[in-house]
mmCIF file of C-alpha atoms and ligand atoms in Angstrom:
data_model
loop_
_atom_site.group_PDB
_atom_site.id
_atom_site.type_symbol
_atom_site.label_atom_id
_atom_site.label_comp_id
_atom_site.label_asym_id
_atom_site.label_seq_id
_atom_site.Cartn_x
_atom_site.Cartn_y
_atom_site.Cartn_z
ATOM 1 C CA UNK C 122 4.240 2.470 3.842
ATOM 2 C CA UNK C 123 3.386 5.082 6.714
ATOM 3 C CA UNK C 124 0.884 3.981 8.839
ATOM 4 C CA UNK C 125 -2.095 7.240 8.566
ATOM 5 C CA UNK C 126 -2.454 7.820 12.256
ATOM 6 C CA UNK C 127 -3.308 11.872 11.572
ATOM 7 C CA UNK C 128 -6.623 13.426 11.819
ATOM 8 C CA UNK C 129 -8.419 16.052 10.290
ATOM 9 C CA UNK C 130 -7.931 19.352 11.446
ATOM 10 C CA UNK C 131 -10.366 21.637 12.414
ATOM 11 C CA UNK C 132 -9.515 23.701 9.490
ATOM 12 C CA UNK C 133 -9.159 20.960 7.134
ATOM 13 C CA UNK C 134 -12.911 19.406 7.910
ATOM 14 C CA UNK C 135 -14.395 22.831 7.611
ATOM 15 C CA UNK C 136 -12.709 24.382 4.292
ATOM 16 C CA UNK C 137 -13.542 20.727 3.406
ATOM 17 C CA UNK C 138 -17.494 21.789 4.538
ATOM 18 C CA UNK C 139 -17.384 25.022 3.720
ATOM 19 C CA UNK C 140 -16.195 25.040 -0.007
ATOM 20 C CA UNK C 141 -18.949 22.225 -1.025
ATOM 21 C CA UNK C 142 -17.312 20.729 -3.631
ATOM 22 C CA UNK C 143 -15.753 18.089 -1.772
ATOM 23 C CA UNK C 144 -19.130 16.906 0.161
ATOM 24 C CA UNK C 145 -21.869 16.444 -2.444
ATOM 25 C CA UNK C 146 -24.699 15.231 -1.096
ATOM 26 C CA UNK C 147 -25.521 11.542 -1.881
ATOM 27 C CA UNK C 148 -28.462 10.347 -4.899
ATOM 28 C CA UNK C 149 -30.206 7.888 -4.797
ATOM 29 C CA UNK C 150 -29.448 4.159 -5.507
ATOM 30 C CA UNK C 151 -25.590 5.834 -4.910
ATOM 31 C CA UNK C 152 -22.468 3.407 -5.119
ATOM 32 C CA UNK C 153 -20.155 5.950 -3.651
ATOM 33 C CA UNK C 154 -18.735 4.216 -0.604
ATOM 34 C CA UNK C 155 -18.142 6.054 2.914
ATOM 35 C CA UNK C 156 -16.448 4.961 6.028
ATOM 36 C CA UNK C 157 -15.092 3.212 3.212
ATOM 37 C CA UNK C 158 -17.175 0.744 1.208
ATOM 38 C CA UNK C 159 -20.587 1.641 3.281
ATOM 39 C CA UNK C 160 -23.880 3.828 3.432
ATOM 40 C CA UNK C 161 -25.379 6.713 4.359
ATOM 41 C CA UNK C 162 -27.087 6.229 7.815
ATOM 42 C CA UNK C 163 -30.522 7.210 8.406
ATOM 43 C CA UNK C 164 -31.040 10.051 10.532
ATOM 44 C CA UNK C 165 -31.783 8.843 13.965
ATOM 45 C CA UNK C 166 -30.365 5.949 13.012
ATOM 46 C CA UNK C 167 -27.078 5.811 15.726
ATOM 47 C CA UNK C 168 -27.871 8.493 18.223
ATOM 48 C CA UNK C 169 -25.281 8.106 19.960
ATOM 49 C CA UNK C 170 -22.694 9.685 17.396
ATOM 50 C CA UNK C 171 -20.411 12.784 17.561
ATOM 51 C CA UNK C 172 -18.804 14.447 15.943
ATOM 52 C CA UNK C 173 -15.832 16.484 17.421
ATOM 53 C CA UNK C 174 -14.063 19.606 15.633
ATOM 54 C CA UNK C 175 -11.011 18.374 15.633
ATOM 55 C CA UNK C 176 -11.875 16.412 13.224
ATOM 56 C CA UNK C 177 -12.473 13.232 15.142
ATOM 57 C CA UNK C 178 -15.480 11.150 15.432
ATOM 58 C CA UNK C 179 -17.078 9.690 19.954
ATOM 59 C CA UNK C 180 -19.903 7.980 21.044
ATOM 60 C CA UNK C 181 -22.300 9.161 24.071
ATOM 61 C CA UNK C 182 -21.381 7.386 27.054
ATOM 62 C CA UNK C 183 -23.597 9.482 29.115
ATOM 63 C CA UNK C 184 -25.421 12.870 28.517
ATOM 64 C CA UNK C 185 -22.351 14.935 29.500
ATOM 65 C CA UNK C 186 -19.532 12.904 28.498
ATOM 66 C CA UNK C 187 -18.098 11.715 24.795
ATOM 67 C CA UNK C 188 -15.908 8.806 24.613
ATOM 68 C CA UNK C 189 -13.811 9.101 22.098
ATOM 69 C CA UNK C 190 -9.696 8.070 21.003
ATOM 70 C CA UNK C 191 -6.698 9.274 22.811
ATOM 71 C CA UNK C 192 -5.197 10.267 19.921
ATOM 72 C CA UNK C 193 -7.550 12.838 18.824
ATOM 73 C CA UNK C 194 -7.016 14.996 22.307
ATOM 74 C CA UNK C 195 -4.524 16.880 23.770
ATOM 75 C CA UNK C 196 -3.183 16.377 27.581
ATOM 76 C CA UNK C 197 -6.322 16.073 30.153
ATOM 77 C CA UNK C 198 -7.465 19.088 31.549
ATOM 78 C CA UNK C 199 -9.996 21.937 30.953
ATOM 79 C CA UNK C 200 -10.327 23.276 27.748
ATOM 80 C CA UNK C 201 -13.208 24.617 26.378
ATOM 81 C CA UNK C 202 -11.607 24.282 22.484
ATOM 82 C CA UNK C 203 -13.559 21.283 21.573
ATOM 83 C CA UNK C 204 -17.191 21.746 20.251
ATOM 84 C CA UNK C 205 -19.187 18.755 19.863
ATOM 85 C CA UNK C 206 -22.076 18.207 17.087
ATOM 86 C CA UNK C 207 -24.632 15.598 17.792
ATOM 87 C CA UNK C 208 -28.071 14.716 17.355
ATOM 88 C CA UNK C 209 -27.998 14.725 13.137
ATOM 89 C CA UNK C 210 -26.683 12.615 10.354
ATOM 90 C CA UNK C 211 -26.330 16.086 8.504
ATOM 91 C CA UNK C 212 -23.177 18.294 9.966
ATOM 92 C CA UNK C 213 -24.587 21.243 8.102
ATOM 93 C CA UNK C 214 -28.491 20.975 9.715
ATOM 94 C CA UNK C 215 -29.716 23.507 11.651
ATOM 95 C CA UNK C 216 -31.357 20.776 14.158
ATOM 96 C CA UNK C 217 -27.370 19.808 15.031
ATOM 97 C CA UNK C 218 -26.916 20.713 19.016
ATOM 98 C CA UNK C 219 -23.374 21.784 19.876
ATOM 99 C CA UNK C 220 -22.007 21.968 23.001
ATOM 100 C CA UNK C 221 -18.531 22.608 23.546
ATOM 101 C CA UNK C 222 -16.117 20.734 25.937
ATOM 102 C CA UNK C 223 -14.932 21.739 29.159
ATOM 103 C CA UNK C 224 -12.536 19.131 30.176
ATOM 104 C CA UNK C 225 -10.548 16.211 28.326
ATOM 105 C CA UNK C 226 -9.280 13.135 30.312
ATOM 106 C CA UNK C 227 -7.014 11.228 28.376
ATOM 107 C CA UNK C 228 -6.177 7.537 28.759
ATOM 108 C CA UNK C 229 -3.069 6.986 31.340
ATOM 109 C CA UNK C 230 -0.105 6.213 29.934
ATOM 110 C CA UNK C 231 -1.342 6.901 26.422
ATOM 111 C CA UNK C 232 2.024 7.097 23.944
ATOM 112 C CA UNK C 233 0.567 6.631 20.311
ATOM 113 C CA UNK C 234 -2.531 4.587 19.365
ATOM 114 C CA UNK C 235 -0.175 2.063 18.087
ATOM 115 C CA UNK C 236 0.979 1.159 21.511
ATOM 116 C CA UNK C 237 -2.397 0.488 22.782
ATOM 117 C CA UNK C 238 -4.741 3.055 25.733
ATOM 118 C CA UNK C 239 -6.232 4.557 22.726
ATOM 119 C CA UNK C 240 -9.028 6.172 24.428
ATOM 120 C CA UNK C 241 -9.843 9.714 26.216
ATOM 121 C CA UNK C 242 -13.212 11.351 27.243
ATOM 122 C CA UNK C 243 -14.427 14.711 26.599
ATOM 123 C CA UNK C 244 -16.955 16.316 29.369
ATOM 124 C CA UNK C 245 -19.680 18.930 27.603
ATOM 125 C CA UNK C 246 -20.071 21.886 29.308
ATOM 126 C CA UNK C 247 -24.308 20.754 30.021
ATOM 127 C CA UNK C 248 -25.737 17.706 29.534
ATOM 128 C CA UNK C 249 -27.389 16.779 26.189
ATOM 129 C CA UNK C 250 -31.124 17.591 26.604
ATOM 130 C CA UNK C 251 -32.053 16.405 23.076
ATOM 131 C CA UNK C 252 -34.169 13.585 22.638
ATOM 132 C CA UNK C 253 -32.342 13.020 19.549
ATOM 133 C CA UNK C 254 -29.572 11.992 21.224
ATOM 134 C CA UNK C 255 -28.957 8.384 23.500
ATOM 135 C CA UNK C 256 -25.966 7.234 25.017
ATOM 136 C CA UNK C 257 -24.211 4.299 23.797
ATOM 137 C CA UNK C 258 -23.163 1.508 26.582
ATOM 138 C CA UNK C 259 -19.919 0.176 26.643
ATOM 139 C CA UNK C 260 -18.935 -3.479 26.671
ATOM 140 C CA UNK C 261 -17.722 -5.008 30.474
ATOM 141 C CA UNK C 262 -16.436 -8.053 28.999
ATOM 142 C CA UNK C 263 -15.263 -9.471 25.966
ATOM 143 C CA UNK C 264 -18.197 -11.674 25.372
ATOM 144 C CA UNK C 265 -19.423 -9.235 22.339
ATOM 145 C CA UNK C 266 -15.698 -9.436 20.654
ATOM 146 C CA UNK C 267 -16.879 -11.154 18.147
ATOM 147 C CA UNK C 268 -19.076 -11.395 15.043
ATOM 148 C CA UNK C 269 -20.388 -8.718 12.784
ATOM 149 C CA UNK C 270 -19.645 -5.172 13.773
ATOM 150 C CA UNK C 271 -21.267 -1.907 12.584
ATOM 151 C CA UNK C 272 -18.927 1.624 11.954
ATOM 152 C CA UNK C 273 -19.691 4.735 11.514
ATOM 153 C CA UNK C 274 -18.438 8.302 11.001
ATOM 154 C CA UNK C 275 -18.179 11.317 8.635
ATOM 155 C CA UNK C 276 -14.098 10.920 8.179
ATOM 156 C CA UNK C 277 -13.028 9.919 4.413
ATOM 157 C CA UNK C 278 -15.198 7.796 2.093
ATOM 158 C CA UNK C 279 -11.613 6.666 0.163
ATOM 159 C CA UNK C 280 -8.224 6.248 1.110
ATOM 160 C CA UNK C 281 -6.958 10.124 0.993
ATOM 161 C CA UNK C 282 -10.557 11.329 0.277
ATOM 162 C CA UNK C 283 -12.595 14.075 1.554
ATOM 163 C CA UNK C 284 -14.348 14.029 5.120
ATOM 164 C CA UNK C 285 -18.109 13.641 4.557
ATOM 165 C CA UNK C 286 -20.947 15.804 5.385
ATOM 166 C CA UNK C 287 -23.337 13.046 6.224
ATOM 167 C CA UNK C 288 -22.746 9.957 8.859
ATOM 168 C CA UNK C 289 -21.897 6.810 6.748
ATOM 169 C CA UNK C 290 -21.830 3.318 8.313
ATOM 170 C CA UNK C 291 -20.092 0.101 7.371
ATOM 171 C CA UNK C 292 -20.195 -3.294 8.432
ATOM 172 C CA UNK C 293 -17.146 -5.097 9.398
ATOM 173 C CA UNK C 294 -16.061 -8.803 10.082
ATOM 174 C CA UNK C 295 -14.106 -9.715 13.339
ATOM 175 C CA UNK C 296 -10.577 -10.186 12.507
ATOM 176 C CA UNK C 297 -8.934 -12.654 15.207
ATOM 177 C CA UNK C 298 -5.506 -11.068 16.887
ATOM 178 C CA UNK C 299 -3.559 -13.541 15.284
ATOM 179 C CA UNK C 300 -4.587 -12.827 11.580
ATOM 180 C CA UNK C 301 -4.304 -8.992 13.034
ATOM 181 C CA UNK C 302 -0.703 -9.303 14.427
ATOM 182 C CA UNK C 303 0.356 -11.327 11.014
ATOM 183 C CA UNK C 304 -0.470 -7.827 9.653
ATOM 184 C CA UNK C 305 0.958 -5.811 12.340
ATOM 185 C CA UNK C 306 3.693 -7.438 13.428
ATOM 186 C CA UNK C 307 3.717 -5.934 17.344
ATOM 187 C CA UNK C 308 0.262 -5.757 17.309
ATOM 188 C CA UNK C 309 -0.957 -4.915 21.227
ATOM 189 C CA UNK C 310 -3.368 -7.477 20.784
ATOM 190 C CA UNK C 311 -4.816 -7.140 24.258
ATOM 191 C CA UNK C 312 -5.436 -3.417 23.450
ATOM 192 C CA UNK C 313 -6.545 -3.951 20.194
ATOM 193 C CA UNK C 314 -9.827 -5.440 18.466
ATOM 194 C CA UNK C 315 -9.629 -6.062 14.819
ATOM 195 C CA UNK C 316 -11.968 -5.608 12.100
ATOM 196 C CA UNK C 317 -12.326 -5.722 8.189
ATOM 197 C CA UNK C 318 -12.762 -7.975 5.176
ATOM 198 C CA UNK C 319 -9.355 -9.485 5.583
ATOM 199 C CA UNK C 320 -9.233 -11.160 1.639
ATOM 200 C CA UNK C 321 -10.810 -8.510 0.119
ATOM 201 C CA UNK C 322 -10.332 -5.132 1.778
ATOM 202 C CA UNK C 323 -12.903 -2.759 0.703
ATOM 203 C CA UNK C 324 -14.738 -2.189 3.868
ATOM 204 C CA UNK C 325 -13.380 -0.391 6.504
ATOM 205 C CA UNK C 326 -12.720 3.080 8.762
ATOM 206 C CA UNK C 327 -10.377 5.896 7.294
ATOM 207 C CA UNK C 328 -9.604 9.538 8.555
ATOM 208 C CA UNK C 329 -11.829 11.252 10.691
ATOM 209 C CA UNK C 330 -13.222 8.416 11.934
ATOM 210 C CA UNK C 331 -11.128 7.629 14.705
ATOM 211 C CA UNK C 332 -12.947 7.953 17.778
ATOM 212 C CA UNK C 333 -16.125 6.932 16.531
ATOM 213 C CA UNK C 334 -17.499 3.982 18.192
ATOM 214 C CA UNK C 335 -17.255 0.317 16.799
ATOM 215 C CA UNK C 336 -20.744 -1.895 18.233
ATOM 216 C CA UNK C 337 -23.064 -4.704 17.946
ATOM 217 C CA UNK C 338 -26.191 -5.772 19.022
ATOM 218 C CA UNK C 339 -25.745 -7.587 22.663
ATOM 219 C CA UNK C 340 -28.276 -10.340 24.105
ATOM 220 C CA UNK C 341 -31.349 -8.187 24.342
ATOM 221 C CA UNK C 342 -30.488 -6.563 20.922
ATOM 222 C CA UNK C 343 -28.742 -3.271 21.830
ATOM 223 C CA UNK C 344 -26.412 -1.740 20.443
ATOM 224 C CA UNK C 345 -23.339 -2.090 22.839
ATOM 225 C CA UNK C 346 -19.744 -0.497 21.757
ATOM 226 C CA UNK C 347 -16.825 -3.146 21.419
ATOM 227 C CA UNK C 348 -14.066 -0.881 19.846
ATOM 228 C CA UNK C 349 -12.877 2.791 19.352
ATOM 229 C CA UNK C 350 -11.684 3.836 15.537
ATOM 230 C CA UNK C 351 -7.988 3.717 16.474
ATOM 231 C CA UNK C 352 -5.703 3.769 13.446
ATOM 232 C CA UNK C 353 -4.602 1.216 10.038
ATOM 233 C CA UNK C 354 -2.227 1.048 7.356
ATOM 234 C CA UNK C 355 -4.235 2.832 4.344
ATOM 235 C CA UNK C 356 -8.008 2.414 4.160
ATOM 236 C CA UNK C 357 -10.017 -0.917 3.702
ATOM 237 C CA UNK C 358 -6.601 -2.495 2.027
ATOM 238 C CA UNK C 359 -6.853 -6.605 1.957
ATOM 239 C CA UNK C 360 -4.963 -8.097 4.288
ATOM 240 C CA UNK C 361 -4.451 -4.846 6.346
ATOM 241 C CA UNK C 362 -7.668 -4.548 8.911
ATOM 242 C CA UNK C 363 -8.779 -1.721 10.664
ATOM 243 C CA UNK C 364 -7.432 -1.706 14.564
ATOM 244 C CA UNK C 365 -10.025 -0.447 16.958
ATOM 245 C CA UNK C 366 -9.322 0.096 21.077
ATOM 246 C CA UNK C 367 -10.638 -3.168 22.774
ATOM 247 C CA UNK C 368 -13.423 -1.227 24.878
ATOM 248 C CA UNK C 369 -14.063 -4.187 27.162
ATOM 249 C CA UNK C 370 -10.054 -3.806 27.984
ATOM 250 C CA UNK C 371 -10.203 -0.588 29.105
ATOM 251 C CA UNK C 372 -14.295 -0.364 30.258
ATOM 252 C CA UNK C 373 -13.826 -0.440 34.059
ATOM 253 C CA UNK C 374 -11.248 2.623 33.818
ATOM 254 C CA UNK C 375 -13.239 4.059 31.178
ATOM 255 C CA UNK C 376 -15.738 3.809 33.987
ATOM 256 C CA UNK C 377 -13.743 4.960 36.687
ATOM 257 C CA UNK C 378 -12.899 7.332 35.237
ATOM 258 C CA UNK C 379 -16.275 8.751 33.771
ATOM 259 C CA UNK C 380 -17.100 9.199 37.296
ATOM 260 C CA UNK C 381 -14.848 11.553 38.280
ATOM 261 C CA UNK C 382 -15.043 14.088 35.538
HETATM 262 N N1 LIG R 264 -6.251 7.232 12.712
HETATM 263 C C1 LIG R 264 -7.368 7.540 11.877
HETATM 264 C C2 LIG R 264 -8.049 8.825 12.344
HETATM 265 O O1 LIG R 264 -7.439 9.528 13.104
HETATM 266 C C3 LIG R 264 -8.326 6.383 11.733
HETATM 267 C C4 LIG R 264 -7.737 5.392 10.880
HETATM 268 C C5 LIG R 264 -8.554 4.184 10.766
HETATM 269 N N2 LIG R 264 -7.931 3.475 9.727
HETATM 270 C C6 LIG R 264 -8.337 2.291 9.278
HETATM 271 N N3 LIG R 264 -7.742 1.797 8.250
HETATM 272 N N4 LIG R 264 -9.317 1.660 9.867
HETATM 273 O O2 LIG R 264 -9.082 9.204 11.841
#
């Protein structure tokens, strides 16, 4: 079985959007799962998510710049072709702010997210002014690599489904690298952070996800981000987790490099 590494197109998320039948919105007391096997999220509930028209989901790192997955960008370099949609559960509100890009910096020596430096960061061409809208701190060390972790996005609610119109959020179990890499045999398990309910599947990130953020709460209960939606065989299968970038791997070149965009 292929591993699903694509993303949504542009096109793709917004015939999706446009057409309406695939994005209902959800009742109450709903079952339908999203991420896959999760919830709506309130609005203002993670205001630090993006979402990126290529069909990709980031996170804040500071009011100009969206970190987000390697594998959803291009080369780095200027391009205004990116618009970013933040501050809104809803893609379709009129509150959204969207500010387009006007560089990409992708991670060095980035080959596939399968081989690990699965992360890249967009610049906006201004700052976010909305006070809808925080930035999302990124973890320096891997003592948050652990535990209960929270997901979010608007990619597919099912294996081969539809991307969603409003931001869903799961919560995932820490899967150790050595359960991981007995599912991924080659596993870059210093790159990677694993997630999902290992015996039981159900839970987990699909497409149009990746790049989203994976967090916790830290010491003084904040949300801190641990992983990047990277890439996984099918959706919330058992036995095959969800592989996320390790963020505290990469967080002092994700830093260095933050400051010279
Ligand atoms: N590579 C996918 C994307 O581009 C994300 C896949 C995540 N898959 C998973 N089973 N957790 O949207």
């Amino acid at each position: 079985m292929k591993r699903q590494l694509a993303r949504w197109t542009t096109l793709a998320a917004s015939a999706l959007l446009a057409t309406g039948t695939m994005v209902l919105p959800a009742q109450a007391g709903e079952v339908t799962p999203s991420v896959v096997g999760g919830t709506r999220a309130a609005q203002g509930e993670f205001p630090f998510m993006v979402r990126l028209s290529m069909g990709c989901g980031g996170a804040l790192l500071t009011k100009q710049i969206v970190l987000t997955a390697a594998h959803c960008v291009g080369a780095s370099g200027n391009t205004t072709s990116i618009t970013a949609t933040l501050g809104v559960v809803d893609l379709n509100s009129g509150s959204a702010v969207k500010i387009k890009s006007s560089k990409v910096y992708r991670a060095p020596g980035f080959t596939g997210a399968e081989n690990g430096n699965d992360w890249a960061l967009i610049k906006l061409a201004s700052p976010v002014t909305s006070t809808a809208v925080t930035t999302l701190p990124i973890a320096g060390s891997t003592a948050y690599d652990s535990g209960t972790f929270t997901v979010a996005g608007w990619g597919a609610a099912t294996e081969g489904g539809a991307q969603q119109r409003y931001l869903r959020k799961a919560s995932v179990p820490f899967v150790s690298d050595a359960s991981c890499a007995a599912a991924y045999p080659g596993l870059v398990t210093g790159a990677s952070l694993c997630a999902g309910d290992l015996a039981n599947g159900g839970v987990d990130t699909c497409q149009g996800d990746s790049g989203g953020p994976m967090f916790r709460r830290d010491s003084a209960n904040n949300w801190i981000q641990v992983g990047i939606t990277s890439w996984g065989e099918g959706c919330a299968r058992p036995g095959l987790p969800g592989v996320y970038t390790q963020v505290s791997t990469y967080a002092a070149a994700i830093t260095a490099a933050a400051a010279t965009l």
